[in-house]
PDB file of C-alpha atoms and ligand atoms in Angstrom:
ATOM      1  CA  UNK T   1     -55.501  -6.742  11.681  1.00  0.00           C
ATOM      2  CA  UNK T   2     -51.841  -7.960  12.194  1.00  0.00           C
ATOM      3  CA  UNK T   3     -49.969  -5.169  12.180  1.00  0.00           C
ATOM      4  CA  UNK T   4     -46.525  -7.775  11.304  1.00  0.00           C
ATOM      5  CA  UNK T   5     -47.979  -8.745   7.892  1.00  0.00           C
ATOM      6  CA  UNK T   6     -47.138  -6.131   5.346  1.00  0.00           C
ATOM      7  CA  UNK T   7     -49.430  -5.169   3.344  1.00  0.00           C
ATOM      8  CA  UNK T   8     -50.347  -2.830   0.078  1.00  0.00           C
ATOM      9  CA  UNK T   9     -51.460   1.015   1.179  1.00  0.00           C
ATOM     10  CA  UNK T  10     -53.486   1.093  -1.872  1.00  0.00           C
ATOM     11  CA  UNK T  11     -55.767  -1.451  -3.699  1.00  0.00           C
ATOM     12  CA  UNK T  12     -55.818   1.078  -6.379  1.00  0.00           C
ATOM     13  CA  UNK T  13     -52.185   1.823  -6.841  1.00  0.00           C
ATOM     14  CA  UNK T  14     -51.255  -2.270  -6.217  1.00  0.00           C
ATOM     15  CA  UNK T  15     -53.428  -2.705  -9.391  1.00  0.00           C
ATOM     16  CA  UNK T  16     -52.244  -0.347 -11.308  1.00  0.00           C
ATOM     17  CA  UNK T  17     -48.377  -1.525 -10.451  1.00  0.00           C
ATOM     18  CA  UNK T  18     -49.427  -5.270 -10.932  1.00  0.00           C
ATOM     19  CA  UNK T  19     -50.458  -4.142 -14.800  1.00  0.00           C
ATOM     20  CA  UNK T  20     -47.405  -1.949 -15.585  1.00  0.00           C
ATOM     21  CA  UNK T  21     -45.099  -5.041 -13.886  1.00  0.00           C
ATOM     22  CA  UNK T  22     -46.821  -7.235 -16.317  1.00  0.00           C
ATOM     23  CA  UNK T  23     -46.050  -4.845 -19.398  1.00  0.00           C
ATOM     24  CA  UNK T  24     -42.244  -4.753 -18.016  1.00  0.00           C
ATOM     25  CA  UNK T  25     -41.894  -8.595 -17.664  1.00  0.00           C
ATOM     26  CA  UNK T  26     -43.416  -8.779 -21.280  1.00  0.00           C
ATOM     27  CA  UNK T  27     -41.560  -6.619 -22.821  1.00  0.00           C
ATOM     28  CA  UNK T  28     -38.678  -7.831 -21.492  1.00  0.00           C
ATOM     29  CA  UNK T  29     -39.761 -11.156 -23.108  1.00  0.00           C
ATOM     30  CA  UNK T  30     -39.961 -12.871 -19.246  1.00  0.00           C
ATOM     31  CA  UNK T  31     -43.581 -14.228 -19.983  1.00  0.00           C
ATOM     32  CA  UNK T  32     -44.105 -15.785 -23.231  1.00  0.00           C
ATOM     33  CA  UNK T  33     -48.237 -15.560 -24.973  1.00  0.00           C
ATOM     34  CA  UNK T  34     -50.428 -16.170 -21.523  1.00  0.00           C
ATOM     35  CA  UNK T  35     -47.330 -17.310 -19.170  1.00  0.00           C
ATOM     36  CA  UNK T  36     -46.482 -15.835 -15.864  1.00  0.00           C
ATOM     37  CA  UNK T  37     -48.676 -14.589 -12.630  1.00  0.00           C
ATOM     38  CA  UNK T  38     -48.067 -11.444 -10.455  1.00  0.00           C
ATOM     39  CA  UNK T  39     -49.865 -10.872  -6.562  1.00  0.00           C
ATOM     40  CA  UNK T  40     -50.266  -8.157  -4.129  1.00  0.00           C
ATOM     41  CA  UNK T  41     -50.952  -8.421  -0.536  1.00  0.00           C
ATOM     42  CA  UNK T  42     -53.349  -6.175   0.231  1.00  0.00           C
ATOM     43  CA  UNK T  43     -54.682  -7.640   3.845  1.00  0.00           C
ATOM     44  CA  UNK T  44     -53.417 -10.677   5.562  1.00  0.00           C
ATOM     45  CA  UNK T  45     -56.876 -12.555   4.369  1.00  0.00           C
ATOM     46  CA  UNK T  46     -56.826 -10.464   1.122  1.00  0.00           C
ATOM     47  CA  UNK T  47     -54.526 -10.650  -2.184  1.00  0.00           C
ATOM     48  CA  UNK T  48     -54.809  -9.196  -5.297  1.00  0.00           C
ATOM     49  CA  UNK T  49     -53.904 -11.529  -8.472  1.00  0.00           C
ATOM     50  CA  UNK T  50     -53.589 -11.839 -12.323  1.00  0.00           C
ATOM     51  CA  UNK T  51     -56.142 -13.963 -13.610  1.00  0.00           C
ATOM     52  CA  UNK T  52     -55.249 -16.754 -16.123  1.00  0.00           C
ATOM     53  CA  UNK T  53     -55.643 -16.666 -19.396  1.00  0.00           C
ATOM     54  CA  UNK T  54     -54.603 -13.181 -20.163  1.00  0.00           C
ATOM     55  CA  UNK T  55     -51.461 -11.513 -21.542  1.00  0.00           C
ATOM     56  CA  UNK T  56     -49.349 -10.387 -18.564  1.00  0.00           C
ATOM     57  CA  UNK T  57     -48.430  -7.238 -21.263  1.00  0.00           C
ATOM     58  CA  UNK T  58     -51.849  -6.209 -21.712  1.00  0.00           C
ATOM     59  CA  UNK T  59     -54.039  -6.093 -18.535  1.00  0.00           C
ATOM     60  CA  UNK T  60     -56.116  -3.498 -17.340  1.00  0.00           C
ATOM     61  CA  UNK T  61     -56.271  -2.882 -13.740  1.00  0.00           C
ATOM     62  CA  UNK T  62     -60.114  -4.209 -13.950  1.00  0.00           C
ATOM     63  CA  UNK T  63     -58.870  -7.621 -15.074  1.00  0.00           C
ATOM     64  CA  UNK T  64     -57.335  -8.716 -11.896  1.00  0.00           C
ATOM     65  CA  UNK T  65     -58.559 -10.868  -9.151  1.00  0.00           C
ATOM     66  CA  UNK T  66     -59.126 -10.383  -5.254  1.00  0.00           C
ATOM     67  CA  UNK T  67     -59.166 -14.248  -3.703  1.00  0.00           C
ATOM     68  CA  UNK T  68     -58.954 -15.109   0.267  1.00  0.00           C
ATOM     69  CA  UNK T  69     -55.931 -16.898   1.692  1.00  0.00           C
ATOM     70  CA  UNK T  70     -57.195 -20.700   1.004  1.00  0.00           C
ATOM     71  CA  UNK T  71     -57.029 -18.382  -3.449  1.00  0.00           C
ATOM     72  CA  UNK T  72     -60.866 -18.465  -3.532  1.00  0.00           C
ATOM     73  CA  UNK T  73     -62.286 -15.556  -5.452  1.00  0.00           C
ATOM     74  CA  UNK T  74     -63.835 -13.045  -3.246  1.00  0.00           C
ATOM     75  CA  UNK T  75     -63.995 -10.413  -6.187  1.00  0.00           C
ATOM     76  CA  UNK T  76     -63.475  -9.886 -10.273  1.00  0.00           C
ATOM     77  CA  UNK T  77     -65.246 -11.371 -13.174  1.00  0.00           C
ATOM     78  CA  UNK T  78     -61.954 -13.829 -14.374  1.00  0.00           C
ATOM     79  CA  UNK T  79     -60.547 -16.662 -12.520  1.00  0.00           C
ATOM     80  CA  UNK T  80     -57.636 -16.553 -10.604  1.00  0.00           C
ATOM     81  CA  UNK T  81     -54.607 -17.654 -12.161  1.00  0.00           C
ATOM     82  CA  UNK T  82     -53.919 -21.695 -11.604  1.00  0.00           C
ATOM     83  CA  UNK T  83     -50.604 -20.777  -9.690  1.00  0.00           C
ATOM     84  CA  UNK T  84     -52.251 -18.746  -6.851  1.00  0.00           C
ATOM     85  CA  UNK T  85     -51.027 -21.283  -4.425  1.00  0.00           C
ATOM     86  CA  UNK T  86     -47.758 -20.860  -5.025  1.00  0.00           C
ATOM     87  CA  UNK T  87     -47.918 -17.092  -4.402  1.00  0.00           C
ATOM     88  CA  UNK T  88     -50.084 -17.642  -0.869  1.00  0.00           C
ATOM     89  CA  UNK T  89     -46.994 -20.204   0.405  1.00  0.00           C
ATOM     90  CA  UNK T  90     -44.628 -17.259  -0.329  1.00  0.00           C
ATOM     91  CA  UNK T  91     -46.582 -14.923   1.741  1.00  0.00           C
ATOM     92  CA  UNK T  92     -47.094 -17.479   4.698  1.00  0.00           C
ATOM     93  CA  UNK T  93     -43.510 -18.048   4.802  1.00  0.00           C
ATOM     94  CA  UNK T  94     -42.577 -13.955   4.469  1.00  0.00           C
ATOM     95  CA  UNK T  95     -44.746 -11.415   6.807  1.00  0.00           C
ATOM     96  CA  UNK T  96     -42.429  -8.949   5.307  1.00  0.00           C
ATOM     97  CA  UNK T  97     -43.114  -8.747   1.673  1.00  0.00           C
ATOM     98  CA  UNK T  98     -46.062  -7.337  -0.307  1.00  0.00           C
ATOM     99  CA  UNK T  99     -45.764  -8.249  -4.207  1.00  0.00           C
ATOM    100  CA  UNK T 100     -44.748 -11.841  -5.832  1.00  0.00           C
ATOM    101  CA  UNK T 101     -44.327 -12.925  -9.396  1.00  0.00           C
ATOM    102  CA  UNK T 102     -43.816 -15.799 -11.466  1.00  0.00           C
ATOM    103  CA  UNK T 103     -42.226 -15.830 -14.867  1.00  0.00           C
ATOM    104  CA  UNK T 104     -40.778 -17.734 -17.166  1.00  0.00           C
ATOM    105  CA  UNK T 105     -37.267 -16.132 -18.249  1.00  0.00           C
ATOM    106  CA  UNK T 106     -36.154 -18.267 -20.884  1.00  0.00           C
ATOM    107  CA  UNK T 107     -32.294 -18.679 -20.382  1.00  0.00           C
ATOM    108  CA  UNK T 108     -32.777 -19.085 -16.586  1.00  0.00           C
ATOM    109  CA  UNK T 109     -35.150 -21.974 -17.701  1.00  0.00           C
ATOM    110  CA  UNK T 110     -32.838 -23.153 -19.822  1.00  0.00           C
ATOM    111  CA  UNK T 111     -29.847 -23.532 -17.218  1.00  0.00           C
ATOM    112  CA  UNK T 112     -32.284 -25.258 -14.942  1.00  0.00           C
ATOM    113  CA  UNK T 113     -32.795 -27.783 -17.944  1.00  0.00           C
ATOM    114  CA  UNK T 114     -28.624 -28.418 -18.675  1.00  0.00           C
ATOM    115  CA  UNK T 115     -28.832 -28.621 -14.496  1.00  0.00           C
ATOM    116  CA  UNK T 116     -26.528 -25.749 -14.084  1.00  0.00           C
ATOM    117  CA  UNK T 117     -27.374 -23.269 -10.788  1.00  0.00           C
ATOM    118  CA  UNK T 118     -27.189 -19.439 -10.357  1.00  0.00           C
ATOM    119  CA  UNK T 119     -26.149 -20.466  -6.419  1.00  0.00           C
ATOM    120  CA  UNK T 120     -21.975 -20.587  -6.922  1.00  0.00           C
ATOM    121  CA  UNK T 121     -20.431 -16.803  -5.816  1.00  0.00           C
ATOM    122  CA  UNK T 122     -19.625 -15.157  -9.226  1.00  0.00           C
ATOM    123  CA  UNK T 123     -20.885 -12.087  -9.894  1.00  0.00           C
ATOM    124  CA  UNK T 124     -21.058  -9.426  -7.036  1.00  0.00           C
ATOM    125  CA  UNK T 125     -24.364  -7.382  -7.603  1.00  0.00           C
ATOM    126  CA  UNK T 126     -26.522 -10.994  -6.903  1.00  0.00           C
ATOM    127  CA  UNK T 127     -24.570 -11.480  -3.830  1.00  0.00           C
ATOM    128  CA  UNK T 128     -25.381  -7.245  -2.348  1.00  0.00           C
ATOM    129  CA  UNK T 129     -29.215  -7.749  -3.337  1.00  0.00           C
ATOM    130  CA  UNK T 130     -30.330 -11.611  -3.034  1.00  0.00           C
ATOM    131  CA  UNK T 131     -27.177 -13.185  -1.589  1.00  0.00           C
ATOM    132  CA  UNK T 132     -28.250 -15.577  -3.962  1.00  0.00           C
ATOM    133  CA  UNK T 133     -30.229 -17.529  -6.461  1.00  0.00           C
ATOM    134  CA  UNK T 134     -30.885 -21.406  -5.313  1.00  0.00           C
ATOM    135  CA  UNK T 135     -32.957 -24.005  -7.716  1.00  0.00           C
ATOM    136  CA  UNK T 136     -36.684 -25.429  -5.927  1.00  0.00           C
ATOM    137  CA  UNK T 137     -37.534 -28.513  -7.086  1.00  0.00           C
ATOM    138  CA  UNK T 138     -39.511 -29.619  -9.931  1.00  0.00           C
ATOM    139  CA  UNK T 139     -43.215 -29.184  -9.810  1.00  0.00           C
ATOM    140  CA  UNK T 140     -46.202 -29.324 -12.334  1.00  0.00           C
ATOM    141  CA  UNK T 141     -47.413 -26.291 -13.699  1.00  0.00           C
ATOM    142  CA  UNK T 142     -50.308 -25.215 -11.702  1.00  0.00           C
ATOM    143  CA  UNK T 143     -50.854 -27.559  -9.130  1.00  0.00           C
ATOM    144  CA  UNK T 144     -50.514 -27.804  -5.553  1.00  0.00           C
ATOM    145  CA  UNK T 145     -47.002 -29.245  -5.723  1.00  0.00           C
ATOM    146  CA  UNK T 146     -45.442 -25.681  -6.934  1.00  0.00           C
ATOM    147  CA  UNK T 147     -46.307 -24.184  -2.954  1.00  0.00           C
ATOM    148  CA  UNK T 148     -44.507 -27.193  -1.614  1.00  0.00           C
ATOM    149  CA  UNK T 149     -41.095 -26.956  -3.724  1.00  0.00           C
ATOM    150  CA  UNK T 150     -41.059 -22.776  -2.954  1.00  0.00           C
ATOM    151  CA  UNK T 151     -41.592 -23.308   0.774  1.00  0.00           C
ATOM    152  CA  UNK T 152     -38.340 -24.405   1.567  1.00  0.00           C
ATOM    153  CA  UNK T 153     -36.519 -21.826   0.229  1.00  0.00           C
ATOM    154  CA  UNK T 154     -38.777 -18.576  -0.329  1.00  0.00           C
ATOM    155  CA  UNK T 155     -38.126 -17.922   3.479  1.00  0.00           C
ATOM    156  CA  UNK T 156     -35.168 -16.857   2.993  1.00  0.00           C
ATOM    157  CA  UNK T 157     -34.441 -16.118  -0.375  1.00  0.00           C
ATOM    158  CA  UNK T 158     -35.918 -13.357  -2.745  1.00  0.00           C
ATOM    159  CA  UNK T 159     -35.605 -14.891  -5.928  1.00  0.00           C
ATOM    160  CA  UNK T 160     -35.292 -18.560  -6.655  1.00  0.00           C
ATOM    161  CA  UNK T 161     -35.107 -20.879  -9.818  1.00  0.00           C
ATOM    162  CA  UNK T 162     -38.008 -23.531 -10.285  1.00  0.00           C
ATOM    163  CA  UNK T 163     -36.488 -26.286 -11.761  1.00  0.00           C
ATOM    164  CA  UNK T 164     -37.632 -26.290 -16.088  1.00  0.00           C
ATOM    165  CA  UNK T 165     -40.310 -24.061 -14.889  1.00  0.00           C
ATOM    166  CA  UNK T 166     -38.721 -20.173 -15.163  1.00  0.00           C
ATOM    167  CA  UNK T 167     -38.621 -18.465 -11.447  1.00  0.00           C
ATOM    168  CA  UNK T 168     -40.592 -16.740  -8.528  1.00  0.00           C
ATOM    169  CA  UNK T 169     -39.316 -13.467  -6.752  1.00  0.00           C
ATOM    170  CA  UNK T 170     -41.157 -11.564  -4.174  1.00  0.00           C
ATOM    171  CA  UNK T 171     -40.637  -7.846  -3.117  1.00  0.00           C
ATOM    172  CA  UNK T 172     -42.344  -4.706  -1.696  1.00  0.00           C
ATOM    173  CA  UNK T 173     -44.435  -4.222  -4.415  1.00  0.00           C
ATOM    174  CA  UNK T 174     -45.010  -5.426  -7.814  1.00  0.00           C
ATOM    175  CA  UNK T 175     -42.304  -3.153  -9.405  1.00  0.00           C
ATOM    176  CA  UNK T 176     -39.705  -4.344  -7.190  1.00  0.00           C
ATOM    177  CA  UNK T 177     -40.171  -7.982  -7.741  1.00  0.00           C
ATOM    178  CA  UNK T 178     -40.367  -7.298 -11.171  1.00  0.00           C
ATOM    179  CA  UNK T 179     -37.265  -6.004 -11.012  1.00  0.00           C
ATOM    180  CA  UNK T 180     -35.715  -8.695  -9.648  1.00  0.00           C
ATOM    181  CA  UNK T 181     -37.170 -11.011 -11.926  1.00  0.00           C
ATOM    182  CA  UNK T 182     -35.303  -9.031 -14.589  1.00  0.00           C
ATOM    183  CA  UNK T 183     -31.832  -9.383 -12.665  1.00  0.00           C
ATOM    184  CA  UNK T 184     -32.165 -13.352 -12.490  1.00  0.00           C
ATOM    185  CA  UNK T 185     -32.433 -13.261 -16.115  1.00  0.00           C
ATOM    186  CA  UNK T 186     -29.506 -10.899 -16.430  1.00  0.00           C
ATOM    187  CA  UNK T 187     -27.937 -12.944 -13.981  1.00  0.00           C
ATOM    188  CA  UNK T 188     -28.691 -16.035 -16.157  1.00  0.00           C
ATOM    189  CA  UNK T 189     -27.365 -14.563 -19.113  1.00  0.00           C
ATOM    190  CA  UNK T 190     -23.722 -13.732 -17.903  1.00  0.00           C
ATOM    191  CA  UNK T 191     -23.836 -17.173 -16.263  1.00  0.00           C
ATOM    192  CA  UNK T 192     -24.487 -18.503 -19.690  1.00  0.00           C
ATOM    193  CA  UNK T 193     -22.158 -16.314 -21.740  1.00  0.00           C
ATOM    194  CA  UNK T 194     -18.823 -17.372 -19.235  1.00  0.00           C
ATOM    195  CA  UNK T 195     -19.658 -20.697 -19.674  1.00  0.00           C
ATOM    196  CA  UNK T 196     -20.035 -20.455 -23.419  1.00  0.00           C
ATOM    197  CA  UNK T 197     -16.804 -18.828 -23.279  1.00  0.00           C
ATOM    198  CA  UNK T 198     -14.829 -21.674 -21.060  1.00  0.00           C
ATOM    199  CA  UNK T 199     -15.354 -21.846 -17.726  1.00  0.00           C
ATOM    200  CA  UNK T 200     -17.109 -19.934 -14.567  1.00  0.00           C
ATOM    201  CA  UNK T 201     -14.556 -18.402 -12.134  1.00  0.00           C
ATOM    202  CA  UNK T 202     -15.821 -17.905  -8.324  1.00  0.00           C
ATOM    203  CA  UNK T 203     -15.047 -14.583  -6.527  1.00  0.00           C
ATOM    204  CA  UNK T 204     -12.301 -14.490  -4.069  1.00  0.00           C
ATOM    205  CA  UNK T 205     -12.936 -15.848  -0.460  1.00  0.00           C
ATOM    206  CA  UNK T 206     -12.362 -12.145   0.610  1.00  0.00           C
ATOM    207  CA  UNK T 207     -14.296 -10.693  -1.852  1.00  0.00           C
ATOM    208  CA  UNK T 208     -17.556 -12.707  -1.163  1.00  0.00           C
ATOM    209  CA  UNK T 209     -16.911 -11.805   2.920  1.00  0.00           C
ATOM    210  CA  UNK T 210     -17.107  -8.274   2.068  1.00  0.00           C
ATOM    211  CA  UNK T 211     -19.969  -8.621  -0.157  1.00  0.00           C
ATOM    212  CA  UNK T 212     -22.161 -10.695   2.772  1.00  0.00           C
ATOM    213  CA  UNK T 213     -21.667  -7.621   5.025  1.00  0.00           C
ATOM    214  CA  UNK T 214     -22.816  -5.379   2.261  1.00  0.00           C
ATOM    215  CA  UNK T 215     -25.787  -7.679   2.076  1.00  0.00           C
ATOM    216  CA  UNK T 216     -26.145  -7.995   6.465  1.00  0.00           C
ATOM    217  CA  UNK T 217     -25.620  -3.903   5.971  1.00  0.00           C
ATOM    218  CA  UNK T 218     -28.714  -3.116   3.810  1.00  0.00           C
ATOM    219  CA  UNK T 219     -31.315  -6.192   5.036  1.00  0.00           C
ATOM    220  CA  UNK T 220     -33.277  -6.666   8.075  1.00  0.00           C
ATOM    221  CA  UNK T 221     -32.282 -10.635   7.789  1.00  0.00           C
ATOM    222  CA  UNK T 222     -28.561 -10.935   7.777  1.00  0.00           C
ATOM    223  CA  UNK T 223     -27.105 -14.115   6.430  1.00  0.00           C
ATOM    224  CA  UNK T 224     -23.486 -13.645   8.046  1.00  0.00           C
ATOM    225  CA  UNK T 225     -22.102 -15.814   5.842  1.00  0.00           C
ATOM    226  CA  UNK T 226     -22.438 -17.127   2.210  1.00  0.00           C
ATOM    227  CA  UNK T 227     -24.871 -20.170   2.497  1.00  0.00           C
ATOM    228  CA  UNK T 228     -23.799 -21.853  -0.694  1.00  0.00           C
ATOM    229  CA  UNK T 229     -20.287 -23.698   0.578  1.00  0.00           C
ATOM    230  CA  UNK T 230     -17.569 -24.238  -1.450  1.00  0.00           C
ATOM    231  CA  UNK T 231     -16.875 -27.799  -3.054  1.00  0.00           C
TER     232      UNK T 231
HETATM  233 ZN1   ZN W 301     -45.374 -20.902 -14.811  1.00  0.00          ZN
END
């Protein structure tokens, strides 16, 4: 086994977590009826996965999926859910994290539809956990094409946009990535609400240098400077 790859202590626990992530993104109103997808890594050849077809709020840990890493089922009595490709791209491209998830948070949606981005410097939390929050490409719903448009950014970014189709984030387990599912939403929402109200104001030049090296301080993959330039 490669010890590089991380990977979930405990196929129990990661089920468990993947179930009461589901119930948070649903009550939160992230996933809509049968929408969304969560994924543990439990060996580098083994992931754990939502099936599809299912409410994300009300899955028992018996529900879920084991598949290999080409997503064909080695265990469970559902299917795997249809965006399982996605997820394996994300963990191809990042040995270091353990849980993603896919929802479909409705105002971040939105602002992908009016083509407006989460990836200007405005409000300071996004910038000390994520840095921040680009837009992949568009890609059909469960098809191959949703790997291809994560690829070129999940490798460095923890949370990203999919362009009309809500947003993927990836952390250490499926609690964490919940979690920042839940702060691109929030993020989404503020971003909405300024620009309901006028305009959106960038940070300060200063401010956003201080806030990379609180983001360099607290991550193994320092960006050293704000990647988004200004126009
Ligand atoms: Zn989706």
């Amino acid at each position: 086994m490669n010890q590089d790859i991380a990977c979930h202590a405990s196929e129990r626990l990661a089920r468990e977590q993947i179930c009461e992530a589901g119930r948070m993104l649903y009550d939160l109103g992230l996933v809509a009826a049968t929408d969304g997808n969560l994924s543990v890594r439990l060996a580098p050849d083994r992931f754990l996965c939502t099936p599809g077809s299912i409410s994300k709020g009300f899955m028992a840990p018996r529900d879920l999926v084991i598949v290999d890493a080409a997503g064909n089922k080695v265990s469970g009595t559902r299917n795997p859910t249809s965006e399982i490709l996605t997820h394996l791209a994300a963990y191809e491209e990042r040995a270091d994290i353990i849980a993603v998830v896919h929802a479909h948070p409705p105002v971040a949606t939105a602002l992908t539809i009016a083509g407006v981005t989460l990836t200007a410097p405005v409000v300071p939390e996004v910038i000390m956990g994520l840095m921040a929050i680009p837009t992949a490409g568009y890609a059909t719903p469960g098809s191959s094409e949703g790997a291809n448009v994560v690829r070129p950014w999940i490798g460095r970014y923890d949370a990203l946009l999919l362009d009309r189709h809500g947003a993927v984030t990836v952390g250490m387990d499926p609690i964490d990535a919940a979690m920042k599912m839940d702060k691109v939403e929030h993020t989404a929402k503020i971003v909405h609400a300024a620009l309901t109200l006028g305009k959106v104001q960038r940070l300060d030049p200063d401010a956003v240098t201080k806030l990379v090296a609180f983001y360099d301080g607290h991550h193994a993959r320092p960006f050293g400077q704000y990647p988004f330039p200004e126009p």
